[in-house]
Every structure is written in C-alpha cells, then in structure tokens.
Coordinates of C-alpha atoms in Angstrom, one line a residue:
X1 CA 16.5 -5.9 -21.0
X2 CA 16.0 -2.5 -18.6
X3 CA 16.8 -3.3 -15.2
X4 CA 16.0 -0.4 -12.1
X5 CA 17.4 -2.7 -8.9
X6 CA 16.7 -0.7 -5.9
X7 CA 17.9 -2.0 -2.2
X8 CA 19.0 -0.3 1.6
X9 CA 15.8 -1.1 3.0
X10 CA 15.4 -2.5 5.9
X11 CA 14.3 -1.3 9.8
X12 CA 14.9 1.4 11.4
X13 CA 14.6 2.2 14.9
X14 CA 12.7 7.0 14.5
X15 CA 15.5 9.7 13.7
X16 CA 18.3 6.9 12.6
X17 CA 19.1 6.6 8.1
X18 CA 19.0 4.9 5.3
X19 CA 20.3 5.3 1.7
X20 CA 18.8 3.8 -1.1
X21 CA 20.6 3.1 -4.2
X22 CA 18.7 2.1 -7.1
X23 CA 21.8 0.5 -9.8
X24 CA 20.2 1.2 -13.4
X25 CA 20.6 -1.4 -16.4
X26 CA 20.2 -2.4 -20.3
X27 CA 20.1 0.6 -21.2
X28 CA 21.8 4.3 -21.1
X29 CA 20.2 6.5 -19.2
X30 CA 21.6 10.0 -21.0
X31 CA 19.4 12.4 -20.2
X32 CA 16.5 10.7 -18.0
X33 CA 15.2 12.3 -15.2
X34 CA 15.0 9.5 -12.4
X35 CA 14.0 9.6 -9.0
X36 CA 11.8 7.4 -5.7
X37 CA 8.7 7.2 -5.2
X38 CA 6.9 5.2 -1.7
X39 CA 3.7 3.4 -1.2
X40 CA 2.7 2.5 2.1
X41 CA 0.6 0.0 3.0
X42 CA -3.2 0.7 2.5
X43 CA -2.2 4.5 0.4
X44 CA -1.5 5.8 -3.4
X45 CA 2.1 5.8 -4.3
X46 CA 3.2 8.9 -4.2
X47 CA 6.9 10.7 -5.4
X48 CA 9.2 12.0 -3.1
X49 CA 12.2 12.8 -4.8
X50 CA 13.5 13.1 -8.5
X51 CA 16.5 14.2 -10.0
X52 CA 17.2 15.6 -13.2
X53 CA 20.0 14.2 -16.1
X54 CA 22.9 16.8 -14.2
X55 CA 21.6 16.7 -11.0
X56 CA 21.7 20.5 -11.0
X57 CA 18.4 20.2 -10.3
X58 CA 16.5 18.3 -7.9
X59 CA 12.3 18.5 -6.4
X60 CA 11.3 17.2 -2.8
X61 CA 7.9 16.5 -1.2
X62 CA 7.3 18.7 1.4
X63 CA 7.1 15.7 3.8
X64 CA 11.0 14.3 3.0
X65 CA 12.6 18.5 2.2
X66 CA 15.1 18.8 5.3
X67 CA 16.0 15.2 5.6
X68 CA 15.7 13.7 2.5
X69 CA 18.6 14.1 -0.4
X70 CA 18.4 12.5 -3.9
X71 CA 21.7 12.0 -5.8
X72 CA 23.5 9.9 -9.0
X73 CA 26.8 8.7 -9.8
X74 CA 27.0 8.6 -13.3
X75 CA 29.2 6.2 -13.1
X76 CA 27.6 4.0 -11.3
X77 CA 24.2 3.9 -13.0
X78 CA 23.3 5.0 -9.9
X79 CA 20.7 7.3 -8.6
X80 CA 20.5 7.1 -4.5
X81 CA 18.2 8.2 -1.6
X82 CA 19.7 9.1 2.0
X83 CA 17.2 9.4 4.1
X84 CA 17.6 10.6 7.9
X85 CA 16.0 11.6 10.8
X86 CA 13.9 9.2 9.5
X87 CA 9.6 8.7 11.3
X88 CA 7.1 5.8 11.3
X89 CA 5.4 7.9 8.2
X90 CA 7.9 7.3 6.5
X91 CA 7.0 3.6 6.5
X92 CA 6.9 1.8 3.0
X93 CA 8.1 0.7 0.1
X94 CA 10.1 2.8 -1.7
X95 CA 10.1 2.4 -5.2
X96 CA 13.0 3.6 -7.8
X97 CA 11.5 5.5 -11.2
X98 CA 13.0 6.9 -14.6
X99 CA 11.5 8.7 -17.2
X100 CA 13.2 10.5 -20.0
X101 CA 10.7 13.9 -18.9
X102 CA 11.6 15.3 -16.0
X103 CA 7.2 15.8 -16.1
X104 CA 6.8 13.0 -16.9
X105 CA 8.9 11.2 -13.9
X106 CA 5.4 10.8 -12.1
X107 CA 3.3 7.6 -10.8
X108 CA 1.3 6.8 -14.1
X109 CA 4.1 7.6 -16.5
X110 CA 7.3 7.1 -15.6
X111 CA 8.6 4.6 -18.2
X112 CA 10.5 2.5 -15.8
X113 CA 10.6 1.0 -12.4
X114 CA 12.3 -0.5 -9.7
X115 CA 10.2 -3.7 -8.2
X116 CA 10.9 -1.6 -4.5
X117 CA 12.4 -2.5 -0.8
X118 CA 10.7 -1.8 2.5
X119 CA 11.9 0.8 5.0
X120 CA 9.9 0.3 8.0
X121 CA 10.8 2.4 11.2
X122 CA 9.9 2.1 14.4
X123 CA 9.1 4.4 16.8

C-alpha cells in the first residue's frame, strides 16, 4: 500500500518556523518528483514547492520564495519543507504529493497524495 504521511504541522506565531516532513512508503519513488501543496479554508488547493528525484531542481510559488525550502532525503524516503518567516496567510492544510513527472505534479494530476497536516500561524 502506497502511503505519503505528512507530519510537523502545528500552531506557530507569525515570524516563526516549522519543518514539515513527508515519509513515503509502499513502493519505490525512484525518479519521482515530489512536492508540497496547501489549501486554506474556502480556497483552492495550490502548489507551494516541488523537487526532482535528484534534488538538483526545485521550484517555488512566488508567495513562499525566500522563506520556504524543499529538500529530500533518499535514505529516509522523506521530503521536507522548511518554513521560515511564517505569516498568518500561510495558514492552511499542507499536502505532500508525488508524480513520475515534473510537469505531472499538479493539483489535478499528481499520482499520490498524503492526508495533509494543519499549519496555523497566529498574528
């Protein structure tokens, strides 16, 4: 059974930091692009960041550039999202996703999804 399990969410004050983790299991994700999405109440799910299998290429949404960093650890089959300088508008459920292709990792077409972890940033 393929699973992506997120952890690390919580309540933090504005300006604070959190690190999200996404542990993958149940199959090999060799060659897969992995990424993070988020969905705030009443809003559409949106892409936050993604990373290639090799880790050499990353992409970020404009609203997190310079504040968030995505990385992956193959030995642990885990992808991370380091979130610094958090803002109240970063409050959302954060989801991990995986797809065999870079262009396929989108809200509508990613092959695998985690269950999400809540991030709440207080002002």
